[in-house]
XYZ file of C-alpha atoms in Angstrom:
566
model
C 0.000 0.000 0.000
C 0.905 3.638 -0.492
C 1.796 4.498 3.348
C 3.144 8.316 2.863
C 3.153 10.907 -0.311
C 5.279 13.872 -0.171
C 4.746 16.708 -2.906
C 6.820 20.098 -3.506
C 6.570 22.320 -5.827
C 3.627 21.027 -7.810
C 0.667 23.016 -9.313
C -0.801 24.643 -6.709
C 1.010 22.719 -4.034
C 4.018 24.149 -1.723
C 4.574 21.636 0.539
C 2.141 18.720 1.620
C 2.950 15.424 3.558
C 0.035 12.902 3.429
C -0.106 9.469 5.049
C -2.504 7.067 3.953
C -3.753 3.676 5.723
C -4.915 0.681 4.557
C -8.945 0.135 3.600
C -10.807 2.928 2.093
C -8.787 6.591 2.233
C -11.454 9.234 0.954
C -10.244 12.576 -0.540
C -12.961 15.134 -0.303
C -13.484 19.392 -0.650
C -14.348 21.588 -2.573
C -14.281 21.425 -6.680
C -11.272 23.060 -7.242
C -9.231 22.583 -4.421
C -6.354 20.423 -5.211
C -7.748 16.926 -4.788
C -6.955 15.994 -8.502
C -3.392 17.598 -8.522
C -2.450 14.735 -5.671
C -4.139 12.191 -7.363
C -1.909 13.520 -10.822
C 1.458 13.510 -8.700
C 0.667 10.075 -7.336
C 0.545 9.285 -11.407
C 3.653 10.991 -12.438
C 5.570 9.449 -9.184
C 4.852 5.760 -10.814
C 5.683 6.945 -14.212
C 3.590 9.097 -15.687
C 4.607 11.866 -18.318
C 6.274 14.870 -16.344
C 5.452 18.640 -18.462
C 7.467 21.491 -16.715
C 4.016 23.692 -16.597
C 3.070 20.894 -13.647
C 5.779 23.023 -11.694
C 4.553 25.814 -9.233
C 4.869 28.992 -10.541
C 7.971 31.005 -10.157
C 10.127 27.866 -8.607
C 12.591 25.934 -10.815
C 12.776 22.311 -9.037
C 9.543 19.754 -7.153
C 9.795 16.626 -6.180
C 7.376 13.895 -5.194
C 8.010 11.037 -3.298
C 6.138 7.937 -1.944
C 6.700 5.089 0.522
C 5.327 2.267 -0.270
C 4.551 -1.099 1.965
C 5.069 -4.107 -0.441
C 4.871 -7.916 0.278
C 6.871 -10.023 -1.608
C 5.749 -11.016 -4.891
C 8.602 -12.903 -6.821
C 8.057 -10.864 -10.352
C 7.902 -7.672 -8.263
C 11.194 -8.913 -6.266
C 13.110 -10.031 -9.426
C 12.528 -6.694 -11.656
C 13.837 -5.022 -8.538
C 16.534 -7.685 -8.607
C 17.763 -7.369 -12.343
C 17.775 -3.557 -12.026
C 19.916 -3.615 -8.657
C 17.885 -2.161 -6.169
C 17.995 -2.848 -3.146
C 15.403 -3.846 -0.754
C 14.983 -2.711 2.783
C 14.817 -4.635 5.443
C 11.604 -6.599 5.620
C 9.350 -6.732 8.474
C 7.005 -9.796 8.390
C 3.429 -8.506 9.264
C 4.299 -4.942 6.961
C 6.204 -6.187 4.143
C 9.194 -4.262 3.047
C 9.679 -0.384 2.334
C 9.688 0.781 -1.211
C 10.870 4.494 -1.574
C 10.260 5.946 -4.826
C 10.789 9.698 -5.033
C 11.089 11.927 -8.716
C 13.119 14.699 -8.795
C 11.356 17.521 -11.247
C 12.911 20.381 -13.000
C 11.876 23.488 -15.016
C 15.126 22.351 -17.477
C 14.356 18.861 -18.146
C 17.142 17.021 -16.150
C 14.864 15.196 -14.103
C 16.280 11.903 -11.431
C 14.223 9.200 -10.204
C 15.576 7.323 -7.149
C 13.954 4.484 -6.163
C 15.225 2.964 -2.176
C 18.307 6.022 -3.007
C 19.473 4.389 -6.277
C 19.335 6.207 -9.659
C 16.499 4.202 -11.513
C 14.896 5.442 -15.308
C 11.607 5.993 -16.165
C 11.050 2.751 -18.065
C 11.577 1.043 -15.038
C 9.214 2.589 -12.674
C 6.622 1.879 -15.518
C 7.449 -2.057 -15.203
C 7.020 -1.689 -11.515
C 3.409 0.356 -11.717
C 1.137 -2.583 -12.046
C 2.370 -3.802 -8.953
C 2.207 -0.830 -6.923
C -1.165 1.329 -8.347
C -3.380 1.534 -10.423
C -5.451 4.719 -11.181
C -8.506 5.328 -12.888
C -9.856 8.904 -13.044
C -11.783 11.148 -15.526
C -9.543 9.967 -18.496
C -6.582 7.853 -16.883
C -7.730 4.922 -17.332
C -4.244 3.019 -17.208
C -5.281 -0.143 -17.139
C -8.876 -1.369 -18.311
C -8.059 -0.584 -21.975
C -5.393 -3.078 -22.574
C -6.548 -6.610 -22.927
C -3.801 -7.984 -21.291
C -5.873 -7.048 -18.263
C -8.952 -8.342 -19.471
C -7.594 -11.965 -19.447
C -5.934 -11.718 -15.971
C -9.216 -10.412 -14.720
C -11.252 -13.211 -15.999
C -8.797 -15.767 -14.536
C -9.216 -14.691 -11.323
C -12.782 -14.869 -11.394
C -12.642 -18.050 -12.926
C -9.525 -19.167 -10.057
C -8.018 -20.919 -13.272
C -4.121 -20.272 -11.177
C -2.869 -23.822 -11.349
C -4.416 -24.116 -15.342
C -1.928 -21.223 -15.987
C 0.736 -22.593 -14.568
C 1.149 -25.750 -16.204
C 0.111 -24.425 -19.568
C 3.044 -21.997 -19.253
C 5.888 -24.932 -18.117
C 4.176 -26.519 -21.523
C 4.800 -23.518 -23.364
C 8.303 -22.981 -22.256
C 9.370 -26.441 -22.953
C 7.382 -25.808 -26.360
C 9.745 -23.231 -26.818
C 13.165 -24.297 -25.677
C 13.021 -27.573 -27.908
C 11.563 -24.840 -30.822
C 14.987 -22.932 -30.436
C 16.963 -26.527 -30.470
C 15.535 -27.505 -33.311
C 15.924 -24.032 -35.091
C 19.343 -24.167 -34.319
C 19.873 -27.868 -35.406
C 18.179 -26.927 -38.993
C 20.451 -23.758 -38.922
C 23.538 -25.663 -38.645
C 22.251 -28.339 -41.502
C 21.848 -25.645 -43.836
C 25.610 -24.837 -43.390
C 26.253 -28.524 -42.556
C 28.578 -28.974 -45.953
C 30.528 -25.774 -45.995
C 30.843 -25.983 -41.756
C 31.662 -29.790 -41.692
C 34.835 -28.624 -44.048
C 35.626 -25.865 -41.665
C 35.678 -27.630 -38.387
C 37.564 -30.511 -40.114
C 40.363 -28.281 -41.694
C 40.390 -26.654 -37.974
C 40.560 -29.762 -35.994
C 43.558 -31.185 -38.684
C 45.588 -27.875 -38.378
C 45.315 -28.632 -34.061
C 45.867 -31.910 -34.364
C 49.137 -31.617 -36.801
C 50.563 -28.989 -34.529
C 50.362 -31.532 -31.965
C 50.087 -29.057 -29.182
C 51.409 -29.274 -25.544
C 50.803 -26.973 -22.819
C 53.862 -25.411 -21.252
C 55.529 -26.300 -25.039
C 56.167 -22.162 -25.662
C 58.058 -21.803 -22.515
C 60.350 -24.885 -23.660
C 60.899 -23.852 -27.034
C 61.791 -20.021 -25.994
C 64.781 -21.486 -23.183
C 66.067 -23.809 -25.791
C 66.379 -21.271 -28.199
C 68.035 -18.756 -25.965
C 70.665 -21.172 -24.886
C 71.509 -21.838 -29.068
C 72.081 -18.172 -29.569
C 74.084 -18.292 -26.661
C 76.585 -21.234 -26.787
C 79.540 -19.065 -26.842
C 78.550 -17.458 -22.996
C 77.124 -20.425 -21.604
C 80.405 -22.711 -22.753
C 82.292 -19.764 -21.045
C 80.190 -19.492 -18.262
C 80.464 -23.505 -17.398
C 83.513 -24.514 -18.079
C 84.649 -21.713 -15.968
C 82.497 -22.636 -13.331
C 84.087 -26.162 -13.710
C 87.326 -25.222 -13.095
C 86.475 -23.106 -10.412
C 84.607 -26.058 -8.508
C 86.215 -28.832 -9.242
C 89.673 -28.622 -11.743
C 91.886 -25.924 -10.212
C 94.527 -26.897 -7.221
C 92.649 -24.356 -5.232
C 88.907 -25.531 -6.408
C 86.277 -24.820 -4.120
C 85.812 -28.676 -3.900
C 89.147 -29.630 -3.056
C 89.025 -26.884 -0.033
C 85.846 -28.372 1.395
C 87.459 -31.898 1.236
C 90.794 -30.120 3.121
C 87.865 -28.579 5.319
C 86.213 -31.418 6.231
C 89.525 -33.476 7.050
C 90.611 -30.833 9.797
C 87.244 -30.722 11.416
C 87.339 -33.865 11.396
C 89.792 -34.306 13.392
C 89.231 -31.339 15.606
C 85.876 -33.330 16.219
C 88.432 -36.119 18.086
C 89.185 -33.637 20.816
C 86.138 -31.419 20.702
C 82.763 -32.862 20.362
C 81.250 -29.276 19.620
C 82.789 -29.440 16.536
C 80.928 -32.656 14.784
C 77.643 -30.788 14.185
C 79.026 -28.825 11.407
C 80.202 -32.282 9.846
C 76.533 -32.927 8.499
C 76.564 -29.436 6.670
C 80.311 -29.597 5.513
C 79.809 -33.136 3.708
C 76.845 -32.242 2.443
C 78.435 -29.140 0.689
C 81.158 -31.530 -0.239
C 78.209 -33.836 -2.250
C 76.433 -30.267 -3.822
C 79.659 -29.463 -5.154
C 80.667 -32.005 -6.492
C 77.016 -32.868 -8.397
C 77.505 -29.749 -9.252
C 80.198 -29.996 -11.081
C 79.634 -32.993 -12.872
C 76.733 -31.518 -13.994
C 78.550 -28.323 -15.405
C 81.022 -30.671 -17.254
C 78.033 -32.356 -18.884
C 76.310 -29.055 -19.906
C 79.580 -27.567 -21.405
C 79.860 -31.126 -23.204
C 76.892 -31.032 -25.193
C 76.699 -27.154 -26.140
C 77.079 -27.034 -29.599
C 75.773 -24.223 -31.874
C 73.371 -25.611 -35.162
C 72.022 -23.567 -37.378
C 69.882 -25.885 -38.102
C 68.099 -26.396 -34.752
C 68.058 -22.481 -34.255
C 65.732 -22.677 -37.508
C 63.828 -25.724 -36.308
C 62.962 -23.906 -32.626
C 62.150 -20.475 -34.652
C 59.768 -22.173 -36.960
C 58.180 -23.485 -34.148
C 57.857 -20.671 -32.410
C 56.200 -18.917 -35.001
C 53.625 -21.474 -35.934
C 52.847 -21.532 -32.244
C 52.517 -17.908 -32.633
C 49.513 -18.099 -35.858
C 48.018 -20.684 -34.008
C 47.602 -18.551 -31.016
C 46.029 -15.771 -32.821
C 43.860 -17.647 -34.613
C 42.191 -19.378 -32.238
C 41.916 -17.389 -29.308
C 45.451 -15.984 -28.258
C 46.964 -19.100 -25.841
C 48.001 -22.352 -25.953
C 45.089 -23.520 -23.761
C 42.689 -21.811 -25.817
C 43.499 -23.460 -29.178
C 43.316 -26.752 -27.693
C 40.070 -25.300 -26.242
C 38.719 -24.823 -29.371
C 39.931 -28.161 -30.363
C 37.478 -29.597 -28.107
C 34.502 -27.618 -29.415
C 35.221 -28.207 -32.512
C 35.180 -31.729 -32.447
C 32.070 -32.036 -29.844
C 30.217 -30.013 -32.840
C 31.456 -31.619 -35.161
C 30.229 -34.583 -34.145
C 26.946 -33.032 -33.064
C 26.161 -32.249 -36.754
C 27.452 -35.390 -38.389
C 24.597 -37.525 -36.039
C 21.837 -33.927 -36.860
C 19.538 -36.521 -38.627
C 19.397 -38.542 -35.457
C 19.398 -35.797 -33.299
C 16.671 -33.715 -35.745
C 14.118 -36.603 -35.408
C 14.369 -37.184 -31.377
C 13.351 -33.416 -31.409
C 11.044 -33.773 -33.566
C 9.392 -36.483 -31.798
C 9.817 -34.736 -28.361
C 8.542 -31.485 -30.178
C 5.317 -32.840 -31.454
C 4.553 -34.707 -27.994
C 5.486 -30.899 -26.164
C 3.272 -29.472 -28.508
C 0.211 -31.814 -28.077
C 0.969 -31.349 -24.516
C 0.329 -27.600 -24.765
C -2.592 -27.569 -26.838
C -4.138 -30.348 -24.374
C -3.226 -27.760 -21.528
C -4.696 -25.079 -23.392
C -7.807 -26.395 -24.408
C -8.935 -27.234 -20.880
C -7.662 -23.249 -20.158
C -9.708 -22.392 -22.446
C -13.177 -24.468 -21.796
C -12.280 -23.277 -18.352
C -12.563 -19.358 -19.568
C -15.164 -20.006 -21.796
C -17.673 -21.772 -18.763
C -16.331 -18.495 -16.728
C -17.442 -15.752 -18.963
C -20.769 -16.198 -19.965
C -20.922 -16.184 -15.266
C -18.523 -13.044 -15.642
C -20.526 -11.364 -17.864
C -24.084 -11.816 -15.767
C -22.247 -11.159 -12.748
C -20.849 -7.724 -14.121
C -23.828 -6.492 -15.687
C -25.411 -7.385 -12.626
C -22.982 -4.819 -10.741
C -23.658 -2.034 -13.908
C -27.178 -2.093 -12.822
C -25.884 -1.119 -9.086
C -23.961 1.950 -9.958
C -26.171 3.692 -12.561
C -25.834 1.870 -15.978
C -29.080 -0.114 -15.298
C -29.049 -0.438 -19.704
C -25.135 -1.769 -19.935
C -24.321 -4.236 -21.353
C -21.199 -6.507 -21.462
C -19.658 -8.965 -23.245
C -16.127 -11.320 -23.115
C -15.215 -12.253 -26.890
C -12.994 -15.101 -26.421
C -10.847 -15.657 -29.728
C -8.902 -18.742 -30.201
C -8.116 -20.911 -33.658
C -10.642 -23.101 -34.827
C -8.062 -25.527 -35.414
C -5.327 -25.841 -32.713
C -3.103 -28.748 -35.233
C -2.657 -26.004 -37.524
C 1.041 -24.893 -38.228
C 0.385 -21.154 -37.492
C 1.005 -20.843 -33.760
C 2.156 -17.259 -33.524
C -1.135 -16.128 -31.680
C 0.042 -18.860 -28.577
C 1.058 -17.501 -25.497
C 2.146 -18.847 -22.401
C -1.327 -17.916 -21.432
C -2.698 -20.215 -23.822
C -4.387 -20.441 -26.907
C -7.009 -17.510 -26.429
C -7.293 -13.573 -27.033
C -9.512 -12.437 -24.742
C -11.113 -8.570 -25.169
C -14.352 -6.599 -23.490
C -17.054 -5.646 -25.316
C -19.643 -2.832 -23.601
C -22.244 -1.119 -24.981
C -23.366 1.950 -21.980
C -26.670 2.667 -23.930
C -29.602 0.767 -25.528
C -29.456 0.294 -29.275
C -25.672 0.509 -29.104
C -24.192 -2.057 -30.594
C -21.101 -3.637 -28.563
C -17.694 -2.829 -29.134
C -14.029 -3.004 -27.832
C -14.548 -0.974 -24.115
C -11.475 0.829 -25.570
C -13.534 2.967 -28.021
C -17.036 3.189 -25.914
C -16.402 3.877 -22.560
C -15.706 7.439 -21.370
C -13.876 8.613 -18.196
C -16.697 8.269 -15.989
C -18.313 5.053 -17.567
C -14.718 3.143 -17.170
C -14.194 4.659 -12.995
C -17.175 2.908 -12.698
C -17.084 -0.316 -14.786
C -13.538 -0.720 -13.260
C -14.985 -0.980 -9.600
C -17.601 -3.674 -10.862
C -15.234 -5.643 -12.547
C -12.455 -4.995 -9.442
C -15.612 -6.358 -6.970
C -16.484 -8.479 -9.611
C -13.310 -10.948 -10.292
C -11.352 -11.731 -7.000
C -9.547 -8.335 -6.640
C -7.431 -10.145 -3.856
C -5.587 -11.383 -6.986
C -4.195 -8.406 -7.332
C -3.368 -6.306 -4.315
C -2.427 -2.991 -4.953
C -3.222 0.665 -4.513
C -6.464 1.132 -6.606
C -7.159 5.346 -7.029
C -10.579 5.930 -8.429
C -10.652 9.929 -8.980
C -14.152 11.474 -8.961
C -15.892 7.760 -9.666
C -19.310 9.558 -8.504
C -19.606 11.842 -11.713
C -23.174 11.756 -12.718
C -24.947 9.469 -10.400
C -25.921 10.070 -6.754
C -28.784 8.786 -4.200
C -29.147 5.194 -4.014
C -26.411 4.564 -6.557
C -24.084 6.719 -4.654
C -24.737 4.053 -2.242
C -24.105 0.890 -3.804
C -20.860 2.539 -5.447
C -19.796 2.960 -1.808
C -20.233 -0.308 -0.827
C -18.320 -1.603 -3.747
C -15.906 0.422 -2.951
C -15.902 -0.605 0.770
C -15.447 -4.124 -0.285
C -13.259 -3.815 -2.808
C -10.849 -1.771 -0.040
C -10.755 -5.334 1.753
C -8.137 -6.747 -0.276
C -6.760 -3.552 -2.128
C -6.127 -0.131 -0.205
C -8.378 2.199 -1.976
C -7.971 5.829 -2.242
C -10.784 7.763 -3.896
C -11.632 11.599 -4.547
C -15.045 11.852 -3.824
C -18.042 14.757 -4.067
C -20.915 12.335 -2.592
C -21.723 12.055 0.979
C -23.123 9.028 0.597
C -20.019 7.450 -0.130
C -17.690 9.452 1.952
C -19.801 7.431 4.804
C -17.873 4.707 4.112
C -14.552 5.733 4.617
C -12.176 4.237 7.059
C -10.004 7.227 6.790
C -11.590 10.602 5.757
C -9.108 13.341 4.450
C -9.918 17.138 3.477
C -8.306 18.675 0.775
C -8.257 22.682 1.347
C -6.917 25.340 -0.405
C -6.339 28.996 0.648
C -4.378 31.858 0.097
C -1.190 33.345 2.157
C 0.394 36.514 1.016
C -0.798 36.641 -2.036
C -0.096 32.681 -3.431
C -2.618 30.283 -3.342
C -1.360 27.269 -1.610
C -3.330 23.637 -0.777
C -3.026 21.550 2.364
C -4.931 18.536 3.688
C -6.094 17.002 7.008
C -7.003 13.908 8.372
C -10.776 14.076 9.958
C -11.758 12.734 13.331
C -15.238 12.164 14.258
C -16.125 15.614 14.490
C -14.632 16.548 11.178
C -16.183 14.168 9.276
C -19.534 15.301 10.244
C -18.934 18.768 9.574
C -17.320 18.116 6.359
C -20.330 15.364 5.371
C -22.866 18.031 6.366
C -20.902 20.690 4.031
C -20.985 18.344 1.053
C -24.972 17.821 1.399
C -25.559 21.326 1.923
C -22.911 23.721 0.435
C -20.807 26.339 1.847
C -23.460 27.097 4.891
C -23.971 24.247 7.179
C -27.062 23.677 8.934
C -28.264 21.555 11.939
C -30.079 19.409 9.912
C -27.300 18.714 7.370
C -25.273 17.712 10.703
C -28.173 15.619 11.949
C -28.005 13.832 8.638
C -24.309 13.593 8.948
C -24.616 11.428 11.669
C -27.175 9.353 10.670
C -25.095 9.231 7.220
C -22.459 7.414 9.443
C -24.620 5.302 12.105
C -25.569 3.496 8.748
């Protein structure tokens, strides 16, 4: 529900802080004194189209903001997901906080922040539907797209587990669609890809590629381009070690022999025996090891070719596919895994085929029931909703649910299926007699669609979808006992969905579980509007003012009151 609105800067409005509560919230005043402009910020807060003249006079920035109490609805929680924002904390008998809040300027460099994170426009529209929906003289955001004429005759007709399993039908419908798509793809470039991926996976497989080979290559060929230094450098070494009279080796073996015999008459000395004959075994593997290394240098031109070559075909085959080693061989893999995917397609293209047709039949079976299911529903819809016309002034209305779906479901042209099924579904209404029916898009005017909106809300279970429902000045042209019964759909309808609703009838202003003035008045020149939240007391004045008129009598009051013993 929509707990608090705050609006700056907007028409007529310099600062106004409104908190709503759950049930029915009733704006009343007089004509003319602001009630509309909330119920047009509340629009432009979820989306709505922003024009700088909506700005108060004279300032250059507004804002409006709302807090919003939402329980978790996993589409609502994974569009706030994908487009990072982040959720407050949740508190399980409120639901969690939802702070959206438009920054507006006279320039056109407007922000929208929803829980303090930069957000666009497009988004708040995907989040309206689950946060309000407002239907006023004109705004009728919802009622004229069909979309919403199917979801409200499925949840009159409580068809929620039908849907479900006709959409897992359609999806699998779909993913094995795509496979086989693909599959058919890659046969009509089977010839011309089969001599691709074979030429590929030869060139690999020639190379005969090794990872850690590069690194190999590149040391070898360093040491051939430098024999000269290394022979230098080890048989220098050598002699050093192992050849000269003084060689390192031959004073460790001197070393050792004294220590030895130190050790005789001082114990202290034998633990650095250990270390000394170990030297004595490093040195000399060493030097065997540089007499070996010097032994085998030789320079060939040859080999210095040979490891060059190398290198550079290791090089092309790096670029080409994919700029390592690992990579290559990577592609190696997939090349041969799809390689051998297409050369068994035929096999593979009838097991979809077969799976395709049985996921299909299993959709249309699904779909069929869906649809006897709607079908059994409407023609009860339809009675039930006329029934409700009757109640709120459009005693000669008349209503109709044109189901559409293909005469023949086996037929190749599926592009009308859905994961809703097999059916278009659209409302017909005719308001007066002789009129023939047609698409409630074209017929219905503002007033006509307030209206038909709060049958059909009462009408299909509006529990379905809980929201904040806005009906602005749904009383136009009716009053007496219809004001009545529009009340009392309105009451009922607020026990699901928190209703707000700008009212001019006393007889439905009775009804409200939270009765709010809207006043506007003039300070220093600028006309300015603020609101207040009746008690008792104020709710009998105020009823008593809207059955009499700017002078309030005793007997309007009495009638007040007996308005709301009722």
């Amino acid at each position: 529900m929509l707990a608090l609105l705050n609006i700056s800067n907007i028409a007529l409005i310099d600062d106004l802080r409104v908190e709503f509560d759950s049930g029915l919230n009733l704006l009343t005043g007089e004509t003319g004194s602001g009630k509309s402009i909330i119920v047009d910020a509340l629009g432009v807060l979820i989306g709505g189209r922003f024009t700088s003249d909506l700005l108060k006079s004279g300032t250059e920035r507004g804002f409006i903001e709302g807090l919003f109490i939402v329980n978790s609805n996993p589409q609502l929680d994974q569009t706030l997901a994908d487009a990072g924002i982040r959720i407050l904390p949740e508190d399980q008998n409120r639901g969690y906080e939802l702070i959206i809040r438009r920054e507006l300027s006279q320039t056109g460099k407007n922000k929208i922040f929803i829980n303090n994170q930069l957000a666009t426009q497009s988004l708040l529209r995907e989040l309206r539907p689950y946060l309000v929906d407002i239907h006023g003289q004109g705004d009728q955001q919802t009622l004229f797209n069909p979309n919403t004429h199917l979801e409200l005759l499925d949840a009159f007709a409580n068809v929620n587990e039908m849907r479900r399993q006709v959409a897992d039908c359609y999806r699998t419908w779909n993913q094995l669609t795509a496979e086989l798509h693909e599959l058919q793809r890659d046969e009509a470039e089977k010839f011309q890809l089969v001599d691709i991926l074979k030429f590929q996976i030869n060139e690999i497989e020639r190379a005969q590629l090794a990872t850690g080979e590069e690194e190999q290559v590149e040391a070898e060929r360093r040491r051939l381009m430098n024999t000269e230094q290394l022979t230098l450098l080890s048989t220098e070494s050598y002699r050093l070690v192992y050849e000269d009279d003084d060689a390192a080796l031959a004073r460790i073996r001197q070393t050792l022999k004294r220590v030895q015999e130190l050790a005789e008459f001082d114990p202290s000395f034998k633990d650095y025996l250990e270390g000394l004959e170990a030297t004595r075994v490093v040195l000399e593997d060493l030097s065997f090891s540089l007499r070996e290394f010097s032994e085998k240098l030789e320079f060939s031109p040859a080999r210095l070719g040979e490891l060059e070559d190398r290198l550079a075909e290791l090089g092309r085959l790096k670029r080409k596919y994919g700029g390592s080693i690992e990579t290559a061989l990577e592609h190696l893999a997939n090349a041969e895994d799809r390689l051998r995917t297409i050369e068994r397609s035929d096999e593979r293209e009838e097991e979809l085929k077969a799976a395709l047709a049985t996921a299909r039949a299993l959709f249309l079976e699904r779909a069929g029931k869906l649809h006897a299911d709607r079908v059994r529903a409407a023609k009860k819809f339809e009675q039930a909703v006329e029934s409700g016309l009757g109640e709120v002034a459009m005693n000669n209305a008349r209503f109709q649910v044109q189901i559409t779906a293909p005469k023949q479901t086996d037929s190749e042209d599926s592009s009308t299926f859905t994961a809703n099924g097999i059916d278009t579904i659209e409302f017909y209404f005719s308001a007066n007699p002789g009129e023939e029916l047609k698409p409630l898009s074209r017929v219905a005017s503002g007033g006509e669609a307030s209206r038909l909106m709060l049958v059909l809300k009462t009408v299909a279970n509006a529990a379905e979808f809980p929201r904040t429902i806005v009906f602005d000045e749904i009383d136009t042209g009716i009053g007496g006992r219809v004001s009545e019964a529009v009340g009392n759909k309105l009451k009922r309808l607020s026990d699901t969905n928190q209703v707000l609703c700008v009212t001019h009838q006393p007889q439905i202003a009775r009804f409200a579980d939270h009765h709010l003035v809207v006043e506007k008045s003039t300070n220093k020149g600028r006309t300015g509007v603020g609101i207040a939240k009746l008690d008792r007391r104020g709710r009998v004045e105020e009823i008593a003012r809207m059955l009499t008129g700017a002078e309030i009598t005793d007997s309007a009051r009495k009638h007040a009151k007996e308005l709301l013993k009722q």
